[in-house]
Short mmCIF file of C-alpha atoms and ligand atoms in Angstrom, two decimals:
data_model
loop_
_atom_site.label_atom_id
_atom_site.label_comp_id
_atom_site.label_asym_id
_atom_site.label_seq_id
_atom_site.Cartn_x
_atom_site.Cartn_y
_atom_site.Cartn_z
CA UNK A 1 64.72 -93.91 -11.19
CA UNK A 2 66.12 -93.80 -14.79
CA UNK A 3 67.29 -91.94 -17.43
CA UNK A 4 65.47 -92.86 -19.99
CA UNK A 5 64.23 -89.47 -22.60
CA UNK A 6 61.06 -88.17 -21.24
CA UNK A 7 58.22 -88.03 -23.94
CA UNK A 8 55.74 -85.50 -22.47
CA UNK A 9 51.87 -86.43 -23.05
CA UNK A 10 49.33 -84.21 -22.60
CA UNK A 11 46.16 -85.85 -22.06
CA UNK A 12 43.55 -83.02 -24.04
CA UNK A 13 39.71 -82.13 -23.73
CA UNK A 14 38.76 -84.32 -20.72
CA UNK A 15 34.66 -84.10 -22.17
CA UNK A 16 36.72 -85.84 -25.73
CA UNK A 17 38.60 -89.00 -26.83
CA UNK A 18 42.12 -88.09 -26.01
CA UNK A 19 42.02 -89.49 -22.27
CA UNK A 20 40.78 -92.98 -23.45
CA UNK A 21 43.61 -93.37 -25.82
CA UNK A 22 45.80 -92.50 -23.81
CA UNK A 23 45.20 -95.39 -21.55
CA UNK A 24 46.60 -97.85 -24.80
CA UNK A 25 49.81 -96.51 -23.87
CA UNK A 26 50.41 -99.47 -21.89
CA UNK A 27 51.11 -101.11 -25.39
CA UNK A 28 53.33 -98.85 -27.02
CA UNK A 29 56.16 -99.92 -27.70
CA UNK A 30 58.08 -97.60 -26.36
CA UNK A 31 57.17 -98.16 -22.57
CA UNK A 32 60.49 -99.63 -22.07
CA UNK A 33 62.65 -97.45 -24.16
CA UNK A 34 61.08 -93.82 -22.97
CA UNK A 35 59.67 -92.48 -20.13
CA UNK A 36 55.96 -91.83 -21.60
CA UNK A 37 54.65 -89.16 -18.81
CA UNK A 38 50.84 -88.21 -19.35
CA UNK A 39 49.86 -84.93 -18.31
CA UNK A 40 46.07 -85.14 -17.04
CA UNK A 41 43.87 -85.37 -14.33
CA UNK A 42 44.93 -89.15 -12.32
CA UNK A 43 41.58 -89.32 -10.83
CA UNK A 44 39.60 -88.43 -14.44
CA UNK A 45 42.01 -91.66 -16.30
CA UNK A 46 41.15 -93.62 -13.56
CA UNK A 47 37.28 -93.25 -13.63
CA UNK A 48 37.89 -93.35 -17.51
CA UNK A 49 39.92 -96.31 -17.54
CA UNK A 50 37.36 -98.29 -14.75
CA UNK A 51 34.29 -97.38 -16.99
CA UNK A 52 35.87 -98.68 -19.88
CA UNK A 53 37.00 -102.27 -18.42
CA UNK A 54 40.78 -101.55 -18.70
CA UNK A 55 43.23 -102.54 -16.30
CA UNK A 56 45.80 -99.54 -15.80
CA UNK A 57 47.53 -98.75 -12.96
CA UNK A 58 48.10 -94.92 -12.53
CA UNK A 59 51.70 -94.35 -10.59
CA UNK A 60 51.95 -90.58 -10.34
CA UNK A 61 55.13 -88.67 -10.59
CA UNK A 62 55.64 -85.35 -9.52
CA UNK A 63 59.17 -85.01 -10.17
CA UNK A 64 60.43 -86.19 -14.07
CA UNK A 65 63.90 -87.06 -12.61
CA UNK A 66 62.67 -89.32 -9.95
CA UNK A 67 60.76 -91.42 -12.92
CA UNK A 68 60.40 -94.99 -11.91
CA UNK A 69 61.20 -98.29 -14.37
CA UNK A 70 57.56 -99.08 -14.56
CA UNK A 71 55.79 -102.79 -15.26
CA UNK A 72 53.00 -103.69 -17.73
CA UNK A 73 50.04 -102.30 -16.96
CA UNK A 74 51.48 -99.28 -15.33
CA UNK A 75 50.90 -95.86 -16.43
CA UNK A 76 52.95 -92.71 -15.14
CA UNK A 77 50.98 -89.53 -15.16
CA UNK A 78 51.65 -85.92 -14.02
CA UNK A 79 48.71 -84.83 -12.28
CA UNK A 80 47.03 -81.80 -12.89
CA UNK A 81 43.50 -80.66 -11.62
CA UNK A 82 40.73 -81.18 -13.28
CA UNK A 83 37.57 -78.76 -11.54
CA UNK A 84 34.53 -80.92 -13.01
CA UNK A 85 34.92 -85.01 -14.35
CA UNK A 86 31.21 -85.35 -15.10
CA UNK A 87 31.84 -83.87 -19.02
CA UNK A 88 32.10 -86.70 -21.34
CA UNK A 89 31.08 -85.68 -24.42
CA UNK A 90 30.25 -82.07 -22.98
CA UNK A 91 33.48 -80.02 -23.27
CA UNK A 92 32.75 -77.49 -20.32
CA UNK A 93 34.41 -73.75 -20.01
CA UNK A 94 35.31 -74.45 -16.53
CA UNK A 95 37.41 -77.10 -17.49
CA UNK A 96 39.21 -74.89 -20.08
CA UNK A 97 41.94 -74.14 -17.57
CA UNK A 98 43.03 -77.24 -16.84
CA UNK A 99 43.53 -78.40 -20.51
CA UNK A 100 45.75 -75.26 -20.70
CA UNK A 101 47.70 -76.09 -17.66
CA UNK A 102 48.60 -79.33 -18.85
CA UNK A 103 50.17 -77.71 -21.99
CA UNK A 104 52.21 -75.37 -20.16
CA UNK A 105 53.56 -77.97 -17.75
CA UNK A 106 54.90 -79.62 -20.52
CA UNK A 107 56.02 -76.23 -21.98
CA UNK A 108 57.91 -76.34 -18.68
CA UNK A 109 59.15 -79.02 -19.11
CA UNK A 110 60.95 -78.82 -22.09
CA UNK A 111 62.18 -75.66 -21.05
CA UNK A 112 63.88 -77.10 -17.98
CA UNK A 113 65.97 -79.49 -20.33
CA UNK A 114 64.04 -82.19 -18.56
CA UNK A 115 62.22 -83.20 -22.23
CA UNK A 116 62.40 -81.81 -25.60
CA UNK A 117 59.23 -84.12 -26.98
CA UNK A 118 55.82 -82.94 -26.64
CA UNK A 119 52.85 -85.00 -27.92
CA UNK A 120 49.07 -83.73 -27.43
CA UNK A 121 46.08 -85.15 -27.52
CA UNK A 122 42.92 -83.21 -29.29
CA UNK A 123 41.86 -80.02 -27.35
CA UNK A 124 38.43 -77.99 -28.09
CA UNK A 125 39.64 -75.04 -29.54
CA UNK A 126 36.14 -73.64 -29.43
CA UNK A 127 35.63 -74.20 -25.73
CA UNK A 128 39.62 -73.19 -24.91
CA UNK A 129 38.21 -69.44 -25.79
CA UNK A 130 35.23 -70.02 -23.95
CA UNK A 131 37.08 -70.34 -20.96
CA UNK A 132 40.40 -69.65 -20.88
CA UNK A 133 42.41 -67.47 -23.62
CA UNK A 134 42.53 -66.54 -27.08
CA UNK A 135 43.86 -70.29 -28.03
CA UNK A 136 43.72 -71.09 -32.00
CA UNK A 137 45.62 -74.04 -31.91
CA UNK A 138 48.68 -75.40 -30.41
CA UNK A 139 50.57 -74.72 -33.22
CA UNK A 140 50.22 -71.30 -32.76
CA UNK A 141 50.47 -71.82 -29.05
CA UNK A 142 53.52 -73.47 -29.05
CA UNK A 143 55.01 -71.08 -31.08
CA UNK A 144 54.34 -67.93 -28.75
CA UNK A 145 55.31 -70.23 -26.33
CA UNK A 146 58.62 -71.08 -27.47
CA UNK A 147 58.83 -67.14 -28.88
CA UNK A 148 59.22 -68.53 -32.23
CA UNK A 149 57.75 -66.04 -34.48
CA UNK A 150 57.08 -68.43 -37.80
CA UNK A 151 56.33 -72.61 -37.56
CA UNK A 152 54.94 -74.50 -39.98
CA UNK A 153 52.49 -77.43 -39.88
CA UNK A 154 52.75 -80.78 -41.50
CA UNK A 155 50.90 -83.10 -41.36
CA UNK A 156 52.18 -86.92 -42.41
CA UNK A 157 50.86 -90.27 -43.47
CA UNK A 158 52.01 -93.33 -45.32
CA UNK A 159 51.23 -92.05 -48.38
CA UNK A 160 51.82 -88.21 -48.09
CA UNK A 161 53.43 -85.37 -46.59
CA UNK A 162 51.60 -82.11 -46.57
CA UNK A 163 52.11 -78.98 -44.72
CA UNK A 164 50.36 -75.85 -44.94
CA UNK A 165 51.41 -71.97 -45.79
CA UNK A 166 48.68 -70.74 -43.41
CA UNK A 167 46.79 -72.72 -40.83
CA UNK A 168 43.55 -71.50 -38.76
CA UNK A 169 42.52 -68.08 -40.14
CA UNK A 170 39.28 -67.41 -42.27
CA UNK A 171 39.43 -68.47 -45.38
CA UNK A 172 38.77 -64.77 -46.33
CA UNK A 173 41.98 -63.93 -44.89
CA UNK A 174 44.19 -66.09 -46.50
CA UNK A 175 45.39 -64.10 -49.65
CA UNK A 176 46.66 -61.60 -47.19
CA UNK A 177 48.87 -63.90 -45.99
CA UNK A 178 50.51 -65.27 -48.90
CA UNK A 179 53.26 -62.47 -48.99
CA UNK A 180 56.81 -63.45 -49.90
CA UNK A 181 58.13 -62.99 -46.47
CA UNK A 182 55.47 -65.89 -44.92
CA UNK A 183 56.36 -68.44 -47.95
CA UNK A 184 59.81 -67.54 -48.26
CA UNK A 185 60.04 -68.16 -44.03
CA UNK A 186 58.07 -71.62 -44.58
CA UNK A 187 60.32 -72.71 -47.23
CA UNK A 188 63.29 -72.33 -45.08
CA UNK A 189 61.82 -74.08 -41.81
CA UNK A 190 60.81 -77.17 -43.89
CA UNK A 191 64.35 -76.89 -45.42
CA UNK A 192 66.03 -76.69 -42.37
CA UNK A 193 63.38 -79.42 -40.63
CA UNK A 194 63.92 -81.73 -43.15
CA UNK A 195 67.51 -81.28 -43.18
CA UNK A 196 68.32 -81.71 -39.65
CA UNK A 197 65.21 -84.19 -38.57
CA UNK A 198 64.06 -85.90 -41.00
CA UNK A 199 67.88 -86.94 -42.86
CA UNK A 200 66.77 -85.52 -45.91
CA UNK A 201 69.83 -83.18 -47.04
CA UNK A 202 68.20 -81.64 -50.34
CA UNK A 203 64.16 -82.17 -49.44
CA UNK A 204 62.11 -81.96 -52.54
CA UNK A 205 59.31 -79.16 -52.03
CA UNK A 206 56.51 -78.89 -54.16
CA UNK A 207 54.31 -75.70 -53.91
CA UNK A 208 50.79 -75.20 -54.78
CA UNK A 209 49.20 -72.27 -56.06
CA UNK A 210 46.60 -70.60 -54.56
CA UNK A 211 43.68 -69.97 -57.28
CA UNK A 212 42.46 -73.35 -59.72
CA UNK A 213 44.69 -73.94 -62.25
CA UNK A 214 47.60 -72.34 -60.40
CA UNK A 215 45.80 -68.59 -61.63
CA UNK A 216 45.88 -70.26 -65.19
CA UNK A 217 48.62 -67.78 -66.18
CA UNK A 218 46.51 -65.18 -64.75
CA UNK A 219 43.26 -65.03 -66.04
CA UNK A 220 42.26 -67.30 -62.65
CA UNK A 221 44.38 -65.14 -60.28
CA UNK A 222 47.91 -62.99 -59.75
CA UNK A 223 48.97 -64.57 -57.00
CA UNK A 224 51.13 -67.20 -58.57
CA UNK A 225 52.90 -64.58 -60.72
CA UNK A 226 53.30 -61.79 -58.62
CA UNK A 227 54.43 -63.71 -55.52
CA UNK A 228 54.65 -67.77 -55.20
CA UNK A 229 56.81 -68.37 -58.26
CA UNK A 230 59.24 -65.60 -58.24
CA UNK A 231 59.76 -67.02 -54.50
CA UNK A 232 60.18 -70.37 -55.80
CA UNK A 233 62.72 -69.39 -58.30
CA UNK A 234 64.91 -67.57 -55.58
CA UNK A 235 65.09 -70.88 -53.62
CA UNK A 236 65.73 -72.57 -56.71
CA UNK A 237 68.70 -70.34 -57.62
CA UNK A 238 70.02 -70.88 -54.19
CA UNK A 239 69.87 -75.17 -54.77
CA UNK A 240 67.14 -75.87 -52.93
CA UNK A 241 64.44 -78.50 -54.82
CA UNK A 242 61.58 -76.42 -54.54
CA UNK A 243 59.08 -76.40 -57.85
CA UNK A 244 55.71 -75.16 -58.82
CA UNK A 245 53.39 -73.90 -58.59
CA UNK A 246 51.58 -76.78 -59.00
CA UNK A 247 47.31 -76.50 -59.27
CA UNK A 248 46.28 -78.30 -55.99
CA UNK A 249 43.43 -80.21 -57.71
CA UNK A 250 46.42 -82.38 -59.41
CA UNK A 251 49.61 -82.20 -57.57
CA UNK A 252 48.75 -84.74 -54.79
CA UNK A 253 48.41 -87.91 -57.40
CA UNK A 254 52.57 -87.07 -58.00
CA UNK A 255 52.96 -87.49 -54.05
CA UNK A 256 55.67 -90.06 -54.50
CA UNK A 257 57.94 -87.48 -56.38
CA UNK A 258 58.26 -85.09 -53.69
CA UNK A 259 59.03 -85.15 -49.83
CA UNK A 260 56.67 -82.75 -49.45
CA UNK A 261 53.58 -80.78 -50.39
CA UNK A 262 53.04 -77.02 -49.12
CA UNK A 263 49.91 -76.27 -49.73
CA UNK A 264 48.49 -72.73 -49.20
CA UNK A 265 45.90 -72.59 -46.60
CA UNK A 266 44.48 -75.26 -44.61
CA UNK A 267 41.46 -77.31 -46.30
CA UNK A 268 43.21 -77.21 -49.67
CA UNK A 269 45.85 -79.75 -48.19
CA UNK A 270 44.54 -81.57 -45.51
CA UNK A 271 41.58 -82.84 -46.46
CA UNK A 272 43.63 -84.87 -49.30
CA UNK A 273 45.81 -86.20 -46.30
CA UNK A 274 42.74 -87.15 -44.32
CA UNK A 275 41.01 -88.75 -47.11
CA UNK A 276 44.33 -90.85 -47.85
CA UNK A 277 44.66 -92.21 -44.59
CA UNK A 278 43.44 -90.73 -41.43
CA UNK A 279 43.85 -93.52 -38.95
CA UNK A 280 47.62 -93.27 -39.45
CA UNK A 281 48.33 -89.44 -39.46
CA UNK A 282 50.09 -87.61 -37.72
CA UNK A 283 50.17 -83.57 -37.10
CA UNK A 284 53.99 -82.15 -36.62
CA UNK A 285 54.84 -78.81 -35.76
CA UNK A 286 58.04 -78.15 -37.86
CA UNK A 287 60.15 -74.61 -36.62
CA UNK A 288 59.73 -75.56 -32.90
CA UNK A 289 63.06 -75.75 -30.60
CA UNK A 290 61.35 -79.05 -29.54
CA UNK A 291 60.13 -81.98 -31.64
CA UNK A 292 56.12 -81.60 -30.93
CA UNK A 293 54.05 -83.94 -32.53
CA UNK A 294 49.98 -84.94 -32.39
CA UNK A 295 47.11 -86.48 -33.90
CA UNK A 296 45.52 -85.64 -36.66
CA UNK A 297 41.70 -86.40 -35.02
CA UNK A 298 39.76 -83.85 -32.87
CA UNK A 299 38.09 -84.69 -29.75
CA UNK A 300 35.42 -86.78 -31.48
CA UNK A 301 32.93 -85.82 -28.49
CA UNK A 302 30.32 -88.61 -29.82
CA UNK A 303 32.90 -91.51 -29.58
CA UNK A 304 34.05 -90.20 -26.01
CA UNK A 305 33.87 -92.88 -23.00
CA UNK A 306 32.68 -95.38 -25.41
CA UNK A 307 35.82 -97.79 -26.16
CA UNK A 308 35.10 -96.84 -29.98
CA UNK A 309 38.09 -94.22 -30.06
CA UNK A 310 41.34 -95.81 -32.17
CA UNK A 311 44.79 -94.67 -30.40
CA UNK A 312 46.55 -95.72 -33.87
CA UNK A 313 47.02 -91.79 -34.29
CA UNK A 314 48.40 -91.29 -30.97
CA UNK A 315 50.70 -94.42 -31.29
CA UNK A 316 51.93 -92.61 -34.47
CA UNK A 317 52.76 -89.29 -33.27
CA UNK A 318 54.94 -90.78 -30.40
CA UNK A 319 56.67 -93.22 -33.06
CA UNK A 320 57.40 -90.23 -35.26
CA UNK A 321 58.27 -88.01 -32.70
CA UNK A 322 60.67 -90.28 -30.84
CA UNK A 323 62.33 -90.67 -34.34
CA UNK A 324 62.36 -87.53 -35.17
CA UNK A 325 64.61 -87.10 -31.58
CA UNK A 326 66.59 -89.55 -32.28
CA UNK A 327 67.69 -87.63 -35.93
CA UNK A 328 67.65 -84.40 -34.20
CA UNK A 329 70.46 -85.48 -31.47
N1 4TP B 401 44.58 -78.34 -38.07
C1 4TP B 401 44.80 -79.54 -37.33
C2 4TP B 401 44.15 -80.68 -38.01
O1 4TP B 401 43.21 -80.48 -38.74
O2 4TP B 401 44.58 -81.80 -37.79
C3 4TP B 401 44.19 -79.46 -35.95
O3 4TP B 401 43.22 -78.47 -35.89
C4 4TP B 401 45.18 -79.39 -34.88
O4 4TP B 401 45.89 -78.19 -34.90
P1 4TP B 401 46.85 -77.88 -33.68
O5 4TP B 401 47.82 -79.02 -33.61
O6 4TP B 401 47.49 -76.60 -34.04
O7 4TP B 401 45.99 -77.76 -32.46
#
């Protein structure tokens, strides 16, 4: 038994990658420092870790306090049900259940006091609704979760910070959502994030606009004028270092002048964040009473039970997220 700060892991889509990487855990450096708890099926790592040649031994845990001082090799995992193993690379609805559970134990978890660091592994979001609930992310998830009725996402690399006004609605339905309530609320939580996680006292924010050109005064769209910059100008006035609107198409090469990049809806900032350096990113939910962190892959079902899949992501998110809970007391 010891009291080191429990880092809950939850394991993802069984069919997908995020069991596999798991297993690297045995390397991270942070064995010995934090008690890294996987939440997944014992029986599924096992078969996965056999098939792949790796060496892990599973030592299950069903009560965080009682967590043993574990030796190389060893792996400490939760255990949670999993109805059908034979799915690699075929995420099945029956299975949809189980990837849920293992969210909610570590939901639990935190809400006990026993953790307050959550790091996932990919999930199918498309086979989640199949079998199991409306689920569009675990963003959102958490969020209801944690009855937390705004969060933001970020996602982070070497090179870049970027998070996002809106996250997984149509595209269709994102001009509905830029309202001065949602980007006034989003400037406030990376404020406040920044401020009181990340050491960063007076963050510097830089806001895109929504049409090309930032609307191009607008003749390329309103939105800009009639919302995002009088928004920005209020935070301004108040001290914060929040500018633009900047056009997205340009903003990103001036990275290194800002902590941080909102960007309006989902594929107008990540796909620069991807393309800058994927292996290494990492997907943090900022707004959460919890540091929650992820990575920035999907299941990649075609890689699954291969040995192909990298855990550099994964490594990430735990670095980042124990650091972030170390700044966040
Ligand atoms: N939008 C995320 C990405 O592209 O990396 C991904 O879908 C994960 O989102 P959640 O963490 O909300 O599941």
């Amino acid at each position: 038994m010891n009291k080191k700060p429990l880092i809950c892991i939850t394991t993802g889509e069984p069919a997908g990658i995020g069991p596999e990487i798991c297993l690297d855990l045995i390397n991270s450096p942070y064995v010995d420092s934090h008690n890294l708890l996987l939440i997944g099926d014992v029986h599924l790592l096992n078969k996965r870790a056999k098939s792949l040649g790796k060496d892990v031994d599973f030592i299950i845990i069903s009560n965080p306090d009682d967590f043993p001082v574990l030796k190389y090799g060893q792996l400490a995992v939760l255990h949670v049900d999993c109805p059908d193993h034979n799915c690699i690379g075929r995420p099945l609805a029956i299975n949809a259940s189980y990837v849920l559970n293992t969210l909610d134990i570590a939901i639990d978890l935190c809400k006990k006091g026993a953790s307050k660091v959550i790091v996932t592994a990919p999930v199918n979001k498309d086979v989640l609704n199949q079998g199991a609930i409306d689920f569009i992310g675990h963003t959102e998830y958490f969020a209801e979760k944690f009855g937390v009725k705004k969060v933001v996402m970020m996602l982070a690399n070497n090179l870049l910070r970027v998070a996002l006004l809106t996250t997984h609605i149509p595209l269709a339905k994102v001009p509905s959502q830029i309202t001065p309530e949602n980007l006034d609320s989003a400037i406030q939580i990376i404020h406040d994030s920044f401020t009181s996680n990340f050491n960063q006292p007076q963050p510097r924010i830089a806001v895109c606009g929504l049409n090309p050109h930032a609307g191009e005064n607008g003749y390329l769209g309103m939105e800009e004028i009639n919302i995002i910059n009088p928004v920005i100008e209020k935070w301004q006035q108040v001290g914060y270092l929040v500018s633009g609107s900047y056009p997205a198409d340009t903003i990103f090469n001036r990275a290194s002048e800002f902590d941080v990049i909102l960007a309006m809806y989902h594929d107008q900032g990540l796909p620069v964040l991807k393309y800058s350096g994927f292996e290494t990113g990492v997907n943090i939910t900022l707004g959460l009473p919890i540091i929650r962190t992820s990575v920035d892959h999907g299941t990649a079902l075609d890689l699954a039970g291969k040995g192909l899949a990298s855990s550099v992501s994964l490594h990430s998110a735990i670095e980042i997220a124990i650091q972030l809970s170390f700044t966040s007391g």
